[in-house]
Amino acid sequence: MHAPHNALDHWLIAADTALRTLSGGLQAGRPNPAAALPHAKLSDSEKRLVGGLMRVNHVGEVCAQALYEAQALTAHTSANRLRMKQAAVEEVDHLAWTADRLRQLGDRPSILNPLWFAGAFGIGLLAGKAGDAVSLGFLKETELQVEAHLASHLERLPAQDLGSRAIVEQMKRDEAAHADMADQAGASDLPQPVKTAMKLAAKVMTTVAFRV
């Protein structure tokens, strides 16, 4: 029987997650939804569009690893820590799938990923310290906003790019499931100014990450 982790163990695990997230060392546990689909023929402009969208999605998953790891660190109960860890595990698949698609396109992740990770980790610590209900509320709102963001990507992706569309569609389903999990676990409803601030921060991130 394993001894329970102490505070130092949790921080070391968080540091390991950061290194593996930023180095590309995290591996998907589920098959890539695009694996069996034919590669679409894309024009140069379409490749730039898809590459930008996938880079944005990859940044989102880098942030998800940081957020949920920080929220797990500051969880007030073991049950909530487990919820955050499970959500992070499922988000690893998204991280790996978007990285794979970027490589296929001959594109790259955002060079600002360390900055995105650090910022999201700080926000996750604040959300977690505010209490489990608030932390779950933050998770729920984050996932709802990401779900809407992914829906907008489905409108912009080329119709013939079945692989990218399959990845984004599965990500969208998973984000909705995470939001529902948080709601069922007792997520509080965040104040509207907080939701608005989250949307503004996401807008800055997506605009910058699309290009850099």
Short mmCIF file of C-alpha atoms in Angstrom, two decimals, residues 14-195:
data_model
loop_
_atom_site.label_atom_id
_atom_site.label_comp_id
_atom_site.label_asym_id
_atom_site.label_seq_id
_atom_site.Cartn_x
_atom_site.Cartn_y
_atom_site.Cartn_z
CA ALA A 14 3.39 19.55 -10.45
CA ALA A 15 6.94 20.44 -11.52
CA ASP A 16 7.19 17.14 -13.42
CA THR A 17 3.89 17.85 -15.16
CA ALA A 18 5.15 21.29 -16.19
CA LEU A 19 8.36 19.87 -17.66
CA ARG A 20 6.60 17.10 -19.55
CA THR A 21 3.86 19.44 -20.81
CA LEU A 22 6.33 21.98 -22.16
CA SER A 23 8.75 19.39 -23.57
CA GLY A 24 6.07 17.35 -25.34
CA GLY A 25 6.67 14.37 -23.06
CA LEU A 26 3.01 13.69 -22.25
CA GLN A 27 1.47 10.87 -24.28
CA ALA A 28 -2.19 10.36 -25.19
CA GLY A 29 -4.04 7.50 -23.55
CA ARG A 30 -6.69 7.31 -26.27
CA PRO A 31 -6.20 6.87 -30.02
CA ASN A 32 -6.04 10.06 -32.06
CA PRO A 33 -9.50 10.57 -33.66
CA ALA A 34 -7.77 11.60 -36.88
CA ALA A 35 -5.53 8.53 -37.11
CA ALA A 36 -7.65 6.55 -39.58
CA LEU A 37 -8.82 9.51 -41.64
CA PRO A 38 -7.27 10.56 -44.97
CA HIS A 39 -4.98 13.59 -45.05
CA ALA A 40 -6.73 16.52 -46.64
CA LYS A 41 -5.16 18.47 -49.48
CA LEU A 42 -4.92 22.03 -48.22
CA SER A 43 -3.80 25.20 -49.92
CA ASP A 44 -1.03 27.24 -48.30
CA SER A 45 -3.57 29.67 -46.85
CA GLU A 46 -5.66 26.81 -45.49
CA LYS A 47 -2.58 25.27 -43.89
CA ARG A 48 -1.79 28.57 -42.20
CA LEU A 49 -5.36 28.80 -40.93
CA VAL A 50 -5.47 25.24 -39.61
CA GLY A 51 -2.00 25.59 -38.11
CA GLY A 52 -3.03 28.75 -36.30
CA LEU A 53 -6.20 27.20 -34.96
CA MET A 54 -4.40 24.07 -33.81
CA ARG A 55 -1.69 26.16 -32.16
CA VAL A 56 -4.40 28.02 -30.24
CA ASN A 57 -5.96 24.71 -29.20
CA HIS A 58 -2.58 23.35 -28.14
CA VAL A 59 -1.99 26.45 -26.00
CA GLY A 60 -5.39 25.87 -24.44
CA GLU A 61 -4.34 22.38 -23.45
CA VAL A 62 -1.03 23.63 -22.04
CA CYS A 63 -3.08 26.02 -19.91
CA ALA A 64 -5.45 23.21 -18.92
CA GLN A 65 -2.55 21.15 -17.56
CA ALA A 66 -1.37 24.15 -15.54
CA LEU A 67 -4.83 25.07 -14.27
CA TYR A 68 -5.86 21.61 -13.15
CA GLU A 69 -2.49 20.77 -11.62
CA ALA A 70 -2.62 23.99 -9.57
CA GLN A 71 -6.25 23.40 -8.60
CA ALA A 72 -5.37 19.86 -7.50
CA LEU A 73 -2.53 21.25 -5.38
CA THR A 74 -4.86 23.63 -3.58
CA ALA A 75 -7.94 21.37 -3.41
CA HIS A 76 -9.55 21.32 0.03
CA THR A 77 -10.68 17.70 -0.23
CA SER A 78 -9.17 14.55 -1.69
CA ALA A 79 -12.31 14.06 -3.79
CA ASN A 80 -11.86 17.40 -5.51
CA ARG A 81 -8.14 16.77 -5.99
CA LEU A 82 -9.05 13.52 -7.76
CA ARG A 83 -11.56 15.31 -10.00
CA MET A 84 -8.92 17.83 -11.07
CA LYS A 85 -6.35 15.11 -11.70
CA GLN A 86 -8.82 13.10 -13.79
CA ALA A 87 -9.75 16.14 -15.88
CA ALA A 88 -6.04 16.83 -16.46
CA VAL A 89 -5.44 13.23 -17.59
CA GLU A 90 -8.19 13.48 -20.19
CA GLU A 91 -6.85 16.84 -21.37
CA VAL A 92 -3.46 15.19 -22.02
CA ASP A 93 -5.07 13.45 -24.99
CA HIS A 94 -6.03 16.83 -26.45
CA LEU A 95 -2.51 18.13 -25.89
CA ALA A 96 -0.98 15.19 -27.75
CA TRP A 97 -3.53 15.20 -30.58
CA THR A 98 -3.09 18.90 -31.33
CA ALA A 99 0.70 18.53 -31.20
CA ASP A 100 0.47 15.65 -33.68
CA ARG A 101 -1.64 17.73 -36.04
CA LEU A 102 0.78 20.65 -35.87
CA ARG A 103 3.64 18.32 -36.82
CA GLN A 104 1.63 16.95 -39.75
CA LEU A 105 1.07 20.50 -40.97
CA GLY A 106 4.76 21.34 -40.65
CA ASP A 107 3.82 23.92 -38.02
CA ARG A 108 4.89 24.40 -34.40
CA PRO A 109 3.45 25.06 -30.94
CA SER A 110 3.46 28.56 -29.49
CA ILE A 111 6.93 29.78 -28.47
CA LEU A 112 5.20 31.45 -25.50
CA ASN A 113 4.03 28.16 -23.97
CA PRO A 114 6.16 28.59 -20.79
CA LEU A 115 4.50 31.96 -20.23
CA TRP A 116 1.02 30.58 -20.87
CA PHE A 117 1.70 27.70 -18.45
CA ALA A 118 2.99 29.98 -15.69
CA GLY A 119 0.05 32.37 -15.98
CA ALA A 120 -2.53 29.59 -15.96
CA PHE A 121 -0.82 27.91 -13.00
CA GLY A 122 -1.07 31.12 -10.99
CA ILE A 123 -4.75 31.50 -11.83
CA GLY A 124 -5.36 27.87 -10.87
CA LEU A 125 -3.73 28.42 -7.47
CA LEU A 126 -6.01 31.40 -6.80
CA ALA A 127 -9.11 29.47 -7.87
CA GLY A 128 -8.18 26.48 -5.74
CA LYS A 129 -7.48 28.53 -2.64
CA ALA A 130 -10.90 30.15 -2.92
CA GLY A 131 -12.50 26.81 -2.02
CA ASP A 132 -13.64 23.69 -3.81
CA ALA A 133 -17.00 25.10 -4.93
CA VAL A 134 -15.33 28.13 -6.50
CA SER A 135 -12.60 25.97 -7.99
CA LEU A 136 -15.20 23.70 -9.57
CA GLY A 137 -17.08 26.78 -10.75
CA PHE A 138 -13.92 28.02 -12.42
CA LEU A 139 -13.43 24.63 -14.08
CA LYS A 140 -17.03 24.62 -15.29
CA GLU A 141 -16.86 28.14 -16.72
CA THR A 142 -13.49 27.45 -18.34
CA GLU A 143 -14.81 24.33 -20.06
CA LEU A 144 -18.00 26.06 -21.22
CA GLN A 145 -15.96 28.87 -22.76
CA VAL A 146 -13.58 26.39 -24.40
CA GLU A 147 -16.52 24.40 -25.76
CA ALA A 148 -17.89 27.56 -27.40
CA HIS A 149 -14.43 28.41 -28.69
CA LEU A 150 -14.09 24.96 -30.28
CA ALA A 151 -17.51 25.31 -31.89
CA SER A 152 -16.26 28.49 -33.58
CA HIS A 153 -13.22 26.57 -34.86
CA LEU A 154 -15.46 23.96 -36.45
CA GLU A 155 -17.06 26.78 -38.42
CA ARG A 156 -13.65 27.99 -39.63
CA LEU A 157 -11.86 24.72 -40.39
CA PRO A 158 -11.84 23.66 -44.06
CA ALA A 159 -14.64 21.20 -44.76
CA GLN A 160 -12.22 18.71 -46.34
CA ASP A 161 -9.91 18.65 -43.29
CA LEU A 162 -11.63 15.68 -41.69
CA GLY A 163 -8.72 14.93 -39.36
CA SER A 164 -8.63 18.34 -37.72
CA ARG A 165 -12.40 18.40 -37.48
CA ALA A 166 -12.49 14.97 -35.80
CA ILE A 167 -9.95 16.12 -33.20
CA VAL A 168 -11.83 19.32 -32.43
CA GLU A 169 -15.19 17.54 -32.27
CA GLN A 170 -13.87 15.01 -29.73
CA MET A 171 -12.26 17.79 -27.71
CA LYS A 172 -15.59 19.65 -27.67
CA ARG A 173 -17.41 16.57 -26.36
CA ASP A 174 -14.82 16.06 -23.64
CA GLU A 175 -14.96 19.70 -22.51
CA ALA A 176 -18.75 19.50 -22.21
CA ALA A 177 -18.38 16.36 -20.09
CA HIS A 178 -15.88 18.11 -17.79
CA ALA A 179 -18.23 21.06 -17.35
CA ASP A 180 -21.06 18.66 -16.48
CA MET A 181 -18.83 16.82 -14.00
CA ALA A 182 -17.99 20.07 -12.23
CA ASP A 183 -21.65 21.08 -12.14
CA GLN A 184 -22.69 17.73 -10.66
CA ALA A 185 -19.92 17.99 -8.05
CA GLY A 186 -21.26 21.29 -6.69
CA ALA A 187 -19.68 24.04 -8.77
CA SER A 188 -20.66 27.54 -7.73
CA ASP A 189 -21.78 30.06 -10.33
CA LEU A 190 -19.04 32.63 -10.82
CA PRO A 191 -19.91 36.35 -10.76
CA GLN A 192 -20.45 37.87 -14.20
CA PRO A 193 -17.41 40.20 -13.93
CA VAL A 194 -15.21 37.13 -13.40
CA LYS A 195 -16.70 35.37 -16.42
#
